[in-house]
Coordinates of C-alpha atoms in Angstrom, one line a residue:
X462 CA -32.2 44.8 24.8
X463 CA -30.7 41.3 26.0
X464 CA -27.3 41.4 27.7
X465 CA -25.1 38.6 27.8
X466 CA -21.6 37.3 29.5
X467 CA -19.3 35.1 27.7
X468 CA -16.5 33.9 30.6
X469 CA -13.9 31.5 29.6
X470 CA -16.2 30.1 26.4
X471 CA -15.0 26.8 25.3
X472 CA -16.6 24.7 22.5
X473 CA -15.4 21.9 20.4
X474 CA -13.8 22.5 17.4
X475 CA -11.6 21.7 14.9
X476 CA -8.1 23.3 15.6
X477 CA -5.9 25.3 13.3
X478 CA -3.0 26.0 14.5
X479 CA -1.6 28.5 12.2
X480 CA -4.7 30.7 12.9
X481 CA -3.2 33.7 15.3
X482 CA 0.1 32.4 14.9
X483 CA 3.1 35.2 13.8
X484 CA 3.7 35.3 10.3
X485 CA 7.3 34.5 10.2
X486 CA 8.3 36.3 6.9
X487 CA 7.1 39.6 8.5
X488 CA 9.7 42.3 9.7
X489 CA 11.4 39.8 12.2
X490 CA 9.9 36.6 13.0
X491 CA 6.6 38.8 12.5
X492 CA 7.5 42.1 14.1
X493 CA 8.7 45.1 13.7
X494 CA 9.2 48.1 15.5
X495 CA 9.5 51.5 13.6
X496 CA 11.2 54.8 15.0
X497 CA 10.1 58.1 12.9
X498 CA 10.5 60.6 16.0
X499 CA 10.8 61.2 19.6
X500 CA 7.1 60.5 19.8
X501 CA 4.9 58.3 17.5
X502 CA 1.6 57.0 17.8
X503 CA 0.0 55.0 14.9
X504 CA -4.1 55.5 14.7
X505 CA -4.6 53.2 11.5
X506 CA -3.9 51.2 8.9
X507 CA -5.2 50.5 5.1
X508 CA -4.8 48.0 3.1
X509 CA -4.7 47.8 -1.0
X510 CA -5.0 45.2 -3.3
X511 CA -1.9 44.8 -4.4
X512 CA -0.5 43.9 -0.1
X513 CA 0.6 47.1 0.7
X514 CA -0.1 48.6 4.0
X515 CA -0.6 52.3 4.5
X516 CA 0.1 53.1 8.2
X517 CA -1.4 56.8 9.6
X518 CA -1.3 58.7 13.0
X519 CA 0.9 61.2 14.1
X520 CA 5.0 62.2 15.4
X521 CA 6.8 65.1 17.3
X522 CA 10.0 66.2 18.4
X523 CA 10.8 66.5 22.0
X524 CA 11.5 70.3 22.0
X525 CA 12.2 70.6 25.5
X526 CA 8.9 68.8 26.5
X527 CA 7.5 70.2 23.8
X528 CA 5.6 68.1 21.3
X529 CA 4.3 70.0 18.2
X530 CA 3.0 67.2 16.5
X531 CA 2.6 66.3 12.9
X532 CA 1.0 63.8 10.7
X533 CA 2.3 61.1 8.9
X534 CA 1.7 58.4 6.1
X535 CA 3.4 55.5 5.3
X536 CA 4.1 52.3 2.7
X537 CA 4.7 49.2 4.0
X538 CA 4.3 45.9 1.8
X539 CA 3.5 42.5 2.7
X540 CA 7.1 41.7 4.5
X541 CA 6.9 45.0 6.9
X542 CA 9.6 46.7 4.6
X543 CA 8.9 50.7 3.8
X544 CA 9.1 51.2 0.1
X545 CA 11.0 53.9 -0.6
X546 CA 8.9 54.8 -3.6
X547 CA 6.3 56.7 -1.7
X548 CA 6.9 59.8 0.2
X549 CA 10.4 60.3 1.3
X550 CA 11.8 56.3 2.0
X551 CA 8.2 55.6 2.5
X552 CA 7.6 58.3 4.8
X553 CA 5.2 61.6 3.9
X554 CA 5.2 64.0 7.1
X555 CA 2.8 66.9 7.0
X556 CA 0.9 69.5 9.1
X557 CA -2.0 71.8 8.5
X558 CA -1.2 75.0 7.6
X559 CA -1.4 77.9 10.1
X560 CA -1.6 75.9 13.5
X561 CA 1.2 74.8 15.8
X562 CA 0.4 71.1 15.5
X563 CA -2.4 68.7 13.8
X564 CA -3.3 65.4 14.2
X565 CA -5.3 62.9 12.3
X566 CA -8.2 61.0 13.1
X567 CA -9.1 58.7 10.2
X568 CA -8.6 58.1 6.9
X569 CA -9.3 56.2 4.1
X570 CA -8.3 54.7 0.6
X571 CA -9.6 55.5 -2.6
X572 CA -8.2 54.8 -6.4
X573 CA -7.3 58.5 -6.6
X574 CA -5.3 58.7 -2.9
X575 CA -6.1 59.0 0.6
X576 CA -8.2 61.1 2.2
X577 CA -8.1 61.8 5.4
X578 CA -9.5 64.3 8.4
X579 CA -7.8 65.6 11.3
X580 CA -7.4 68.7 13.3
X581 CA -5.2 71.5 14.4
X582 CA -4.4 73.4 17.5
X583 CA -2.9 76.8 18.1
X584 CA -1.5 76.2 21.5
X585 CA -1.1 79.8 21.8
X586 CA -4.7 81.0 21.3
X587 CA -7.5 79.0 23.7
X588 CA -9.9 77.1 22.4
X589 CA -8.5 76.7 19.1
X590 CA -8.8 73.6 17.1
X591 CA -9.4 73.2 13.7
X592 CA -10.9 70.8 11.6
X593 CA -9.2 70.0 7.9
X594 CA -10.1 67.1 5.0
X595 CA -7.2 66.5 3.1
X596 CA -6.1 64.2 0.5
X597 CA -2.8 62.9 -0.3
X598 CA -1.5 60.7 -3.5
X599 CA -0.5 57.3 -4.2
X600 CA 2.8 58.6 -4.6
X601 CA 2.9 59.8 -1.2
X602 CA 2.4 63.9 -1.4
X603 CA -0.5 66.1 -0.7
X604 CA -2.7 66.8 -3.4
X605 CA -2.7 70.7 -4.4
X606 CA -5.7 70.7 -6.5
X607 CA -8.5 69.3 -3.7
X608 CA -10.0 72.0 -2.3
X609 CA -8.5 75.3 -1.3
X610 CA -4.3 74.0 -1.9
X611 CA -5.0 70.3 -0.2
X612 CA -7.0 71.3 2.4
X613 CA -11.0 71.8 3.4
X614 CA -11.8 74.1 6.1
X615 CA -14.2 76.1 7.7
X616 CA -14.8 78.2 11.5
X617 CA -18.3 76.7 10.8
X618 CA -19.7 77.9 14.5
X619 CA -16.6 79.1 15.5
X620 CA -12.8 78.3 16.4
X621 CA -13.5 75.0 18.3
X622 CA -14.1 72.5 16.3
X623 CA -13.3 68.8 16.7
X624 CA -12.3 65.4 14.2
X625 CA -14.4 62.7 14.1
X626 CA -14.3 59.6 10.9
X627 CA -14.4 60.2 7.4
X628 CA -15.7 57.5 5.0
X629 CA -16.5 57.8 1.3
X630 CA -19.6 56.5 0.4
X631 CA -21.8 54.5 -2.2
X632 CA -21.5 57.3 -4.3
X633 CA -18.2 58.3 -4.3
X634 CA -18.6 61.4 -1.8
X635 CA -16.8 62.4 1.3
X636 CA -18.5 61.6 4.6
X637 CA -17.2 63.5 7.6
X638 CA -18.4 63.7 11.2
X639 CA -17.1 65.7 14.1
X640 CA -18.6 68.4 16.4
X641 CA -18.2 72.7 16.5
X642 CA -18.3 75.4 19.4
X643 CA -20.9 77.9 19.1
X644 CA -18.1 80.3 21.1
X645 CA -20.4 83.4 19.9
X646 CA -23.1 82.4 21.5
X647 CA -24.2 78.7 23.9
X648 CA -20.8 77.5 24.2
X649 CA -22.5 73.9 23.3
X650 CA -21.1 71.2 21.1
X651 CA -23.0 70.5 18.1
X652 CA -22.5 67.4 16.0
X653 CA -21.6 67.7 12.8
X654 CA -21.9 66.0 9.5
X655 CA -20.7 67.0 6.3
X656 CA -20.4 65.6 2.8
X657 CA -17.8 66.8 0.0
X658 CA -17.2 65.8 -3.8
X659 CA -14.3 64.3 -4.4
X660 CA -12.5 67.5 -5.7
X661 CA -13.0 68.7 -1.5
X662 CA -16.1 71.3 -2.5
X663 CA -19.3 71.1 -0.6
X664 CA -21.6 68.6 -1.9
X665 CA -25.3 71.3 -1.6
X666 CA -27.2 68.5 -1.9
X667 CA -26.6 67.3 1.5
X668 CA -29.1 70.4 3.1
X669 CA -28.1 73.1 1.2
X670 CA -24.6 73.5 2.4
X671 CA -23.1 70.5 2.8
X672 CA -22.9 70.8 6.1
X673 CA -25.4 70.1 8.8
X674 CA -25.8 70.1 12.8
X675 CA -28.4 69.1 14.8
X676 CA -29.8 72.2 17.0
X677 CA -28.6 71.4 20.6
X678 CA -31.5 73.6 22.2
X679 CA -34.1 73.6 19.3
X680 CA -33.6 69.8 18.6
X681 CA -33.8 69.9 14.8
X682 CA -31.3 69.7 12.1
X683 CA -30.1 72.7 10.1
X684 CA -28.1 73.8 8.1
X685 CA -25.0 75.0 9.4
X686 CA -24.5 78.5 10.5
X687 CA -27.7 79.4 10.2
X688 CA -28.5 78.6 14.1
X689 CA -29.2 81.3 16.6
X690 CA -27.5 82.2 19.6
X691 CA -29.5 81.4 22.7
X692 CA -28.0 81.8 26.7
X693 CA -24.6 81.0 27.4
X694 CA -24.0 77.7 29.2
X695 CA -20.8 75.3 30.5
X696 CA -18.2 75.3 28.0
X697 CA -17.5 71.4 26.9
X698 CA -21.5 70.5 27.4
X699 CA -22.9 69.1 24.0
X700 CA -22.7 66.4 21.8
X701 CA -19.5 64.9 20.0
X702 CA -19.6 62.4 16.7
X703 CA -16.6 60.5 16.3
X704 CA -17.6 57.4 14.2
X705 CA -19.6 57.3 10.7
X706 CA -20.7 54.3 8.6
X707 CA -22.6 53.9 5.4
X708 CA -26.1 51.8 6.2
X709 CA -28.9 51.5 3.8
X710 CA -28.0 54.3 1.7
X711 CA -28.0 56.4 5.0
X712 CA -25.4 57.7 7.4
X713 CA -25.2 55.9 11.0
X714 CA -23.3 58.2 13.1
X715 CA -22.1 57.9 16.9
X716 CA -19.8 59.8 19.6
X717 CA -20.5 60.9 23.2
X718 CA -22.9 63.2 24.9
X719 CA -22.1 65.4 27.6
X720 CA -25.1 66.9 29.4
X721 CA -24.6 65.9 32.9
X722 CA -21.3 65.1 35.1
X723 CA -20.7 62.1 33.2
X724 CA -20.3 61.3 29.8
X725 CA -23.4 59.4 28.2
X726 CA -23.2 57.9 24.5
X727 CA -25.0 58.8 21.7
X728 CA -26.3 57.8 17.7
X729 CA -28.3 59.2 14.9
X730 CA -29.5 58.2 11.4
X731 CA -29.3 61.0 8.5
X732 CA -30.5 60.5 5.2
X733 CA -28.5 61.2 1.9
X734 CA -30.9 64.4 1.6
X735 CA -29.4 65.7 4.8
X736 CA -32.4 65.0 7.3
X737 CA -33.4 62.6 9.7
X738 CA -34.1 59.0 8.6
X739 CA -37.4 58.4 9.1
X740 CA -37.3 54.6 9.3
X741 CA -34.7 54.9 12.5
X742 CA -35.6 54.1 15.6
X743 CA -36.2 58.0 16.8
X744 CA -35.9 60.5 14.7
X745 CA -33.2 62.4 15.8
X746 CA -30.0 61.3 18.7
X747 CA -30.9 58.6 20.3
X748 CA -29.0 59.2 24.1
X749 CA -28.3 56.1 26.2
X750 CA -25.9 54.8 29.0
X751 CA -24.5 51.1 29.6
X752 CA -23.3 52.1 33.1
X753 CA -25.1 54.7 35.1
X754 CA -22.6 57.1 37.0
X755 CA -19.8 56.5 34.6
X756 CA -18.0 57.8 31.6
X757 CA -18.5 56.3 28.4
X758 CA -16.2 56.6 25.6
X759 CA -16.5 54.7 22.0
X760 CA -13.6 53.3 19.9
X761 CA -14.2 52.0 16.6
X762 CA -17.4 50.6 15.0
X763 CA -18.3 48.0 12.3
X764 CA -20.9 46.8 9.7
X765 CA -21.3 43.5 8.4
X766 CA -24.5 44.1 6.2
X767 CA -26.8 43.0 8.9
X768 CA -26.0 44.5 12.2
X769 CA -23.8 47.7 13.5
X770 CA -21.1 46.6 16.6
X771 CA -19.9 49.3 18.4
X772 CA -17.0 49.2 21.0
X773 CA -17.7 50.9 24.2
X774 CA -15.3 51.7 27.2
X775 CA -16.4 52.7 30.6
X776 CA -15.2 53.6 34.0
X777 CA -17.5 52.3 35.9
X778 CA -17.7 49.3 37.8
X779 CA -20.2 47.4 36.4
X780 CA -18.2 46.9 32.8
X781 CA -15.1 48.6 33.5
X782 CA -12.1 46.5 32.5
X783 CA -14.2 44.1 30.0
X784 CA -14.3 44.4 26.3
X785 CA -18.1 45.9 25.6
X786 CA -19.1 45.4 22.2
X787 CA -22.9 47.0 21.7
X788 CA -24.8 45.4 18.5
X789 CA -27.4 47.4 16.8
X790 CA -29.9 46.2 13.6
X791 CA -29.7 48.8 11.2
X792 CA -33.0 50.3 12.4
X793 CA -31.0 51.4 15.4
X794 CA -33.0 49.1 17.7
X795 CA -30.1 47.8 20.4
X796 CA -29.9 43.7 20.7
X797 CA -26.8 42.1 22.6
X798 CA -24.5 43.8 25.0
X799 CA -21.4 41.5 24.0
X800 CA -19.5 41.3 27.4
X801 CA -16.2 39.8 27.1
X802 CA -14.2 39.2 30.3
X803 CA -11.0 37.2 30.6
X804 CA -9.6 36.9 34.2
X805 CA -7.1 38.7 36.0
X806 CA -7.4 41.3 32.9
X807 CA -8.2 44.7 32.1
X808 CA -9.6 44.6 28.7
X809 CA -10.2 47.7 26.5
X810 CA -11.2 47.2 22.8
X811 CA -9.6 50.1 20.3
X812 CA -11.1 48.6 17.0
X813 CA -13.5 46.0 15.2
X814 CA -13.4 44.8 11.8
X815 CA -15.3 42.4 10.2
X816 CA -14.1 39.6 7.7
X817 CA -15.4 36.7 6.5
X818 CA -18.7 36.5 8.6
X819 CA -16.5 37.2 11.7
X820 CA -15.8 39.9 14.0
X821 CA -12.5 40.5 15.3
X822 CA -12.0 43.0 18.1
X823 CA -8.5 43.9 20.2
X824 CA -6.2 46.4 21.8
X825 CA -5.5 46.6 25.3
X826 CA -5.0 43.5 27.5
X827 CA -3.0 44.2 31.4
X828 CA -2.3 41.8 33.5
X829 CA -4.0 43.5 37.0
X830 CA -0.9 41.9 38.6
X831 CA 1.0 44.5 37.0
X832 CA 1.4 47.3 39.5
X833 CA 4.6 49.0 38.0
X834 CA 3.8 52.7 37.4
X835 CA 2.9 53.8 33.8
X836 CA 2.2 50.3 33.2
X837 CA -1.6 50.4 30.9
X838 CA -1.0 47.4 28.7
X839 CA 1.3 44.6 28.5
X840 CA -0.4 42.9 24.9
X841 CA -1.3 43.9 21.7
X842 CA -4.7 41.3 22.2
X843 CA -6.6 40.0 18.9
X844 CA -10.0 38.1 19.3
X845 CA -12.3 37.0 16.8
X846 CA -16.6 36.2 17.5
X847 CA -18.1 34.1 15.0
X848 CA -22.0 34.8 13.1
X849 CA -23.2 33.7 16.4
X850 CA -21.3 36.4 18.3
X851 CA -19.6 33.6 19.8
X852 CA -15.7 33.3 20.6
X853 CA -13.7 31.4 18.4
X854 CA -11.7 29.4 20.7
X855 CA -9.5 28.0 17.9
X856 CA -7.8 31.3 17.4
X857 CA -6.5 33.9 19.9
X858 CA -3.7 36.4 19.6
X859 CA -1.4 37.6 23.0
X860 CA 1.9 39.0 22.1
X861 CA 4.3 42.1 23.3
X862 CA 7.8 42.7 22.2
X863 CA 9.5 40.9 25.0
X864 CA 11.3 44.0 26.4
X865 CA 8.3 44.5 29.5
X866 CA 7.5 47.7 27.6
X867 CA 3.5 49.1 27.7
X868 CA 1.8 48.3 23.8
X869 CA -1.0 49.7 22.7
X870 CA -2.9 48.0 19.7
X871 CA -4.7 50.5 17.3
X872 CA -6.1 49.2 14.7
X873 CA -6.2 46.2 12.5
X874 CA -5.8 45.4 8.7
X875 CA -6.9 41.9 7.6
X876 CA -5.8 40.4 3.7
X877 CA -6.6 37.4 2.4
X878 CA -4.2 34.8 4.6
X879 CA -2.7 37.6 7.4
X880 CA -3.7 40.3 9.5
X881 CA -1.3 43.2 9.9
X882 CA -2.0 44.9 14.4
X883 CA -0.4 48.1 14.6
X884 CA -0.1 50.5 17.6
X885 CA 2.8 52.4 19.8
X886 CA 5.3 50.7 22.5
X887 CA 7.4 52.5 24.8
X888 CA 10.9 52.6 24.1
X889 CA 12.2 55.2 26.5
X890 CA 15.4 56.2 24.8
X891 CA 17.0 59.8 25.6
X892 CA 14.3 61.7 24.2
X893 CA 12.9 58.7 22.2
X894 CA 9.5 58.0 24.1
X895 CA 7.0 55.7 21.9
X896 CA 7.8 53.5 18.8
X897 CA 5.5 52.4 16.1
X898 CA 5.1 48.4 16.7
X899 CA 3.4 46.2 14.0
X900 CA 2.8 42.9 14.1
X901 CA 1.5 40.1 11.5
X902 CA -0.4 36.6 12.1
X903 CA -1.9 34.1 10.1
X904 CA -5.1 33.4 9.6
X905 CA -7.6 31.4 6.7
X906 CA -10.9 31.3 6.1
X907 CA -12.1 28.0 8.0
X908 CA -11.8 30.1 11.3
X909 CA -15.3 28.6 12.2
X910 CA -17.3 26.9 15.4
X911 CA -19.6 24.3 13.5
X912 CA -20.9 23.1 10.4
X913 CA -22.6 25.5 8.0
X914 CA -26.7 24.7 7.9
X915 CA -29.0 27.0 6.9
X916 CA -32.4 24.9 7.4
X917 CA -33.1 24.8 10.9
X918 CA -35.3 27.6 12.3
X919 CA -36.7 28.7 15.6
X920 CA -39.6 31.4 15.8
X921 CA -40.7 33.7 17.6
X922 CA -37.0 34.8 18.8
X923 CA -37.3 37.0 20.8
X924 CA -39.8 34.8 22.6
X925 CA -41.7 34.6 25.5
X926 CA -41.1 30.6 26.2
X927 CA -43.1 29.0 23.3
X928 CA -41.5 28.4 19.8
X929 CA -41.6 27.2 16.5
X930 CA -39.3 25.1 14.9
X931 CA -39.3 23.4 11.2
X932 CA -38.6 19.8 12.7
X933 CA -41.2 17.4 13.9
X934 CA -39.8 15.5 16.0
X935 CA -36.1 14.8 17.5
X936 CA -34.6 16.3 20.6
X937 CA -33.4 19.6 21.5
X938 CA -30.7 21.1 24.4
X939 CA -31.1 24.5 25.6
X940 CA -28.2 25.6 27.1
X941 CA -26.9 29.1 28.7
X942 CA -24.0 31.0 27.1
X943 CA -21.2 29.2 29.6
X944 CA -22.1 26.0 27.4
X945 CA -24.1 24.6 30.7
X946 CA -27.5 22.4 29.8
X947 CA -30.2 24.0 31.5
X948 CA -33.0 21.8 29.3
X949 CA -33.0 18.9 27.3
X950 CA -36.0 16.5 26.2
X951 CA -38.2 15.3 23.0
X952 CA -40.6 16.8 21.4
X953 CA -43.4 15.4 19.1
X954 CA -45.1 18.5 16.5
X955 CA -43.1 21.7 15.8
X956 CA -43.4 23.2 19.3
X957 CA -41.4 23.7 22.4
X958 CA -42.7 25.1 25.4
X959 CA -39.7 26.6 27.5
X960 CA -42.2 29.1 29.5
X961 CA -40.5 28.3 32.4
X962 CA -37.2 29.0 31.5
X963 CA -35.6 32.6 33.3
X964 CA -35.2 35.3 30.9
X965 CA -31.6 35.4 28.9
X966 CA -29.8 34.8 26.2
X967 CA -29.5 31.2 25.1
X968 CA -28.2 28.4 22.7
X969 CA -30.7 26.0 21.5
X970 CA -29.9 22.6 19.6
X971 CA -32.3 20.6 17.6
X972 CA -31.2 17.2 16.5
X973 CA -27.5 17.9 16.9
X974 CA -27.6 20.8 14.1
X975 CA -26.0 24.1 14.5
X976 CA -26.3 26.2 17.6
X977 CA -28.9 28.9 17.6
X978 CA -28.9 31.8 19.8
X979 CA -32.1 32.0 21.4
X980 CA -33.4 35.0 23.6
X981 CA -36.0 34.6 25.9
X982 CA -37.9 37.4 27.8

C-alpha cells in the first residue's frame, strides 16, 4: 500500500467560475434553513429524476431535556421549496413501533418508495436497541403491506442490535448490514448481513435464512441464530458493519472492530450465495489500522466501477484533523491513502460520491483559530479529486450561514448542473437547538485537470525503477505529488530507468501528454 500527501495542490487549468458557486435560484441566494423541531439532524439526501430531493434523518422535542427522537422524510424540489404533496406539507414524521425513540441510518430510492433502515431504543430497558427495514411511498406514508405492518424485525442474537446501510441491489433485493449482541451468551458483536425481497420477507437464498453473521470466536459464517454460546467476555468487544456496496455481483461491506482498547477498522466480501468471496483478498474480515493507538471511525464509502474509497476519521496524531480517503481495487487489495490537509484546519470527511469520473468528498472544516466552546465546524466544505485522485483546483466549496453558528455537512446529492449539501446548524432559540441547513452550487461536467488521452502507457506500475512506455523517443518529467520536478531527461527506446528514484507516489509526463500517477517501490 503507497501513501501519499497532497498539501496546497495547484495545477494549471482552465477556470470555471460557476463551478462551486451558490446556485442563486435556490431557497435564498442558495440557502435555506429548515426548522421541523427543537432538534433536527439531517443524515441524507436522494435525488430522483424528475429534481426532487428527498431529505432523511431524524427530530425531537425538548421535553424537559428530553429528546425522544423520531424520523423524518421530506420533498424538496429543485428551488429548496417543500411540496406540500407528499407527507403532511412535505413532511412524513414516523417512529418504530414499541420503542421510545428511533433513528435512521440510510436509505434509499426505488420506483416503488423508499426504503430505509434504522433503529430503536427503549431508554427504559438497558441495552435495548432495535433494528427495523422499513419502506415508505412516493406519496409520503409508510407502506402497510411490506413485511409485518411496514416494518422488518427480528431479536436475531438478542435485544442489542445496531443499524448499519441498506442498498438494493442488481437484482432488485434489500441489502442490509449492521451488527447484534449475543446477550445470552459472549456478549460480542457480530456483523451482520441480511438480504430481503422487496415485499420485506427473507430472501433464503442468501444462507438459508436470509440472514448471516460471521462467528466472532469460530471465525466462519453462519447462518444466524444457529451460533453457540461460548464464555462471556467485555460487553461492546466485536465487530460493527456500517457501510455496504454492490461490487462484482458481490457485497463489499465495512464498519469498525473493537478487540483491543482502541477501535481498529474492518471489511469483508460475501457472495450472493451468502459465503465468503473467494476471489477477495482473505477470505473472511480483513482487520487493519491507519494509525496505531487510535480510534478509527468510517463515514461514507463509494464505487466508481473500478475502485472502492472509503472515508476514514481518526484521533490520533498522525492523520487526525486531515480528510483520509482509503482506496481499495475491488479485490480488496488497499492502493492510495488519499491524505488531504488544508492549513490551519481541522478536516473530517462525512461523505463521498462519485460523478462523472470524479470524487467529491466534504463535511467538516474548523478553523483551529476557533477556540469558542462548542465550536466543531464553521463550513459546510465541498472538494472534488479528479480520475487521477488529484484535487481539482478549479472548484472548491467554503460556505456557513453567516450567523458564526457550528454547520455540520452530511451528505451530498449531485444532478445534472447542481449539487444539493445538506446537514444541521445551531440555531439556539428557546428550546430550538439545531436547524436543517441546505445549500446548492453549480457545477458542469468540464470540472477536469487536463486533456483527455487514452494512448500513453507506463508499465510495470507499481514498479521497482525501470518502465515501459509506448513512445520511442521524446522527454519525460517525473515529478512528486507537490507538483515539484524531481527528474527530467530524454530517452531513446521504450525504457526509463528511474532505479534511483526514493520510493513514493509520483506523476510522470511523457512528451507533454497527460499526467500519469506513477508508484514506485
Amino acid at each position: 500500500m503507497r501513501y501519499f500527501t497532497v498539501i496546497g495542490w495547484i495545477f494549471c487549468l482552465t477556470s470555471f467560475a460557476q463551478n462551486g458557486s451558490l446556485k442563486t435560484d435556490f431557497g435564498q441566494g442558495g440557502k435555506i434553513q429548515l426548522d421541523f423541531d427543537d432538534l433536527d439532524d439531517l443524515v441524507g439526501i436522494i435525488k430522483d429524476d424528475q429534481g426532487n430531493n428527498y431529505l432523511y434523518g431524524n427530530t425531537s422535542d425538548n421535553l424537559g431535556g428530553v429528546y425522544p427522537y423520531d424520523f423524518f422524510f421530506a420533498r424538496i424540489d429543485e428551488f429548496g421549496d417543500l411540496d406540500p404533496t407528499f407527507g403532511s406539507n412535505g413532511i412524513y414524521r414516523g417512529d418504530f413501533p414499541g420503542f421510545t425513540s428511533c433513528s435512521v441510518k440510510q436509505a434509499v430510492l426505488h420506483s416503488s418508495g423508499i426504503y430505509f433502515i434504522g433503529q430503536g431504543i427503549n431508554n427504559s430497558s438497558l441495552d435495548t436497541f432495535g433494528l427495523f427495514i422499513s419502506k415508505i411511498n412516493l406519496d409520503g406514508e409508510i407502506d402497510t403491506n411490506f413485511a409485518d405492518h411496514g416494518y422488518f424485525t427480528k431479536d436475531f442474537l438478542g435485544t442489542y442490535n445496531t443499524a448499519g446501510s441498506i442498498i438494493i441491489d442488481s437484482d432488485s433485493k434489500l441489502v442490509f448490514c449492521g451488527s447484534t449482541t449475543d446477550d445470552q451468551g459472549t456478549l460480542v458483536e457480530y456483523p451482520i448481513l441480511g438480504r430481503l425481497n422487496l415485499n420485506g420477507d427473507p430472501d433464503s437464498t442468501f444462507g438459508s435464512t436470509g440472514i448471516i453473521a460471521w462467528d466472532y470466536y469460530a471465525g466462519s459464517l453462519v447462518d444466524l441464530l444457529e451460533i453457540a454460546p461460548v464464555l462471556e467476555v467485555r460487553h461492546g468487544d466485536g465487530m460493527y458493519l456500517s457501510e455496504i456496496v454492490e461490487v462484482n455481483n458481490a457485497y463489499f461491506a465495512t464498519g469498525k472492530y473493537q478487540g483491543t482498547a482502541n477501535i481498529e477498522l474492518n471489511y469483508m466480501s460475501i457472495t450472493k450465495g451468502g459465503v465468503f468471496n473467494p476471489n477477495f483478498i482473505t477470505t473472511g474480515p480483513h482487520i487493519y489500522q491507519l494509525d496505531p493507538g487510535a480510534n478509527h471511525q468510517i463515514s461514507d464509502i463509494a464505487y466508481n466501477g473500478e475502485s472502492i474509497y472509503i472515508s476514514i476519521f481518526t484521533d490520533g496524531a498522525m492523520y487526525g484533523q486531515k480528510h483520509l480517503i482509503q482506496k481499495l481495487d475491488t479485490i480488496g487489495v488497499q492502493q492510495d491513502l488519499i491524505i488531504l490537509n488544508e492549513g490551519g484546519f481541522d478536516l473530517r470527511t462525512n461523505f463521498l460520491e462519485c460523478w462523472n469520473d470524479r470524487l467529491f468528498y466534504g463535511g467538516y472544516r474548523l478553523d483551529l483559530n476557533n477556540s469558542g466552546p462548542g465550536y466543531f465546524s464553521d463550513d459546510f466544505t465541498v472538494q472534488c479529486l479528479d480520475e487521477l485522485d488529484l484535487p481539482i483546483s478549479n472548484f472548491s466549496f467554503n460556505q456557513n450561514m453567516s450567523t458564526m453558528d457550528e454547520l455540520g455537512a452530511k451528505d451530498i446529492e449531485i444532478h445534472d448542473s447542481y449539487a444539493i449539501v445538506g446537514g444541521y446548524m445551531n440555531n439556539v432559540v428557546g428550546d430550538n437547538y439545531t436547524d436543517l441547513c441546505l445549500m446548492a452550487f453549480n457545477v458542469n461536467d468540464q470540472l477536469t485537470i487536463q486533456e483527455e488521452n487514452k494512448e500513453l502507457q507506463i508499465y510495470p506500475n507499481p514498479t521497482n525503477g525501470i518502465i515501459y512506455i509506448n513512445e520511442f523517443s521524446g522527454i519525460f518529467e517525473l515529478m512528486d505529488m507537490s507538483g515539484k520536478l524531481v527528474k527530467k531527461g530524454n530517452f531513446n527506446g521504450n525504457i526509463i530507468d528511474l532505479s534511483e528514484i526514493s520510493p513514493g507516489t509520483y506523476l510522470m509526463k511523457i512528451n507533454d501528454q497527460k499526467a500519469l500517477k506513477l508508484t514506485i517501490f
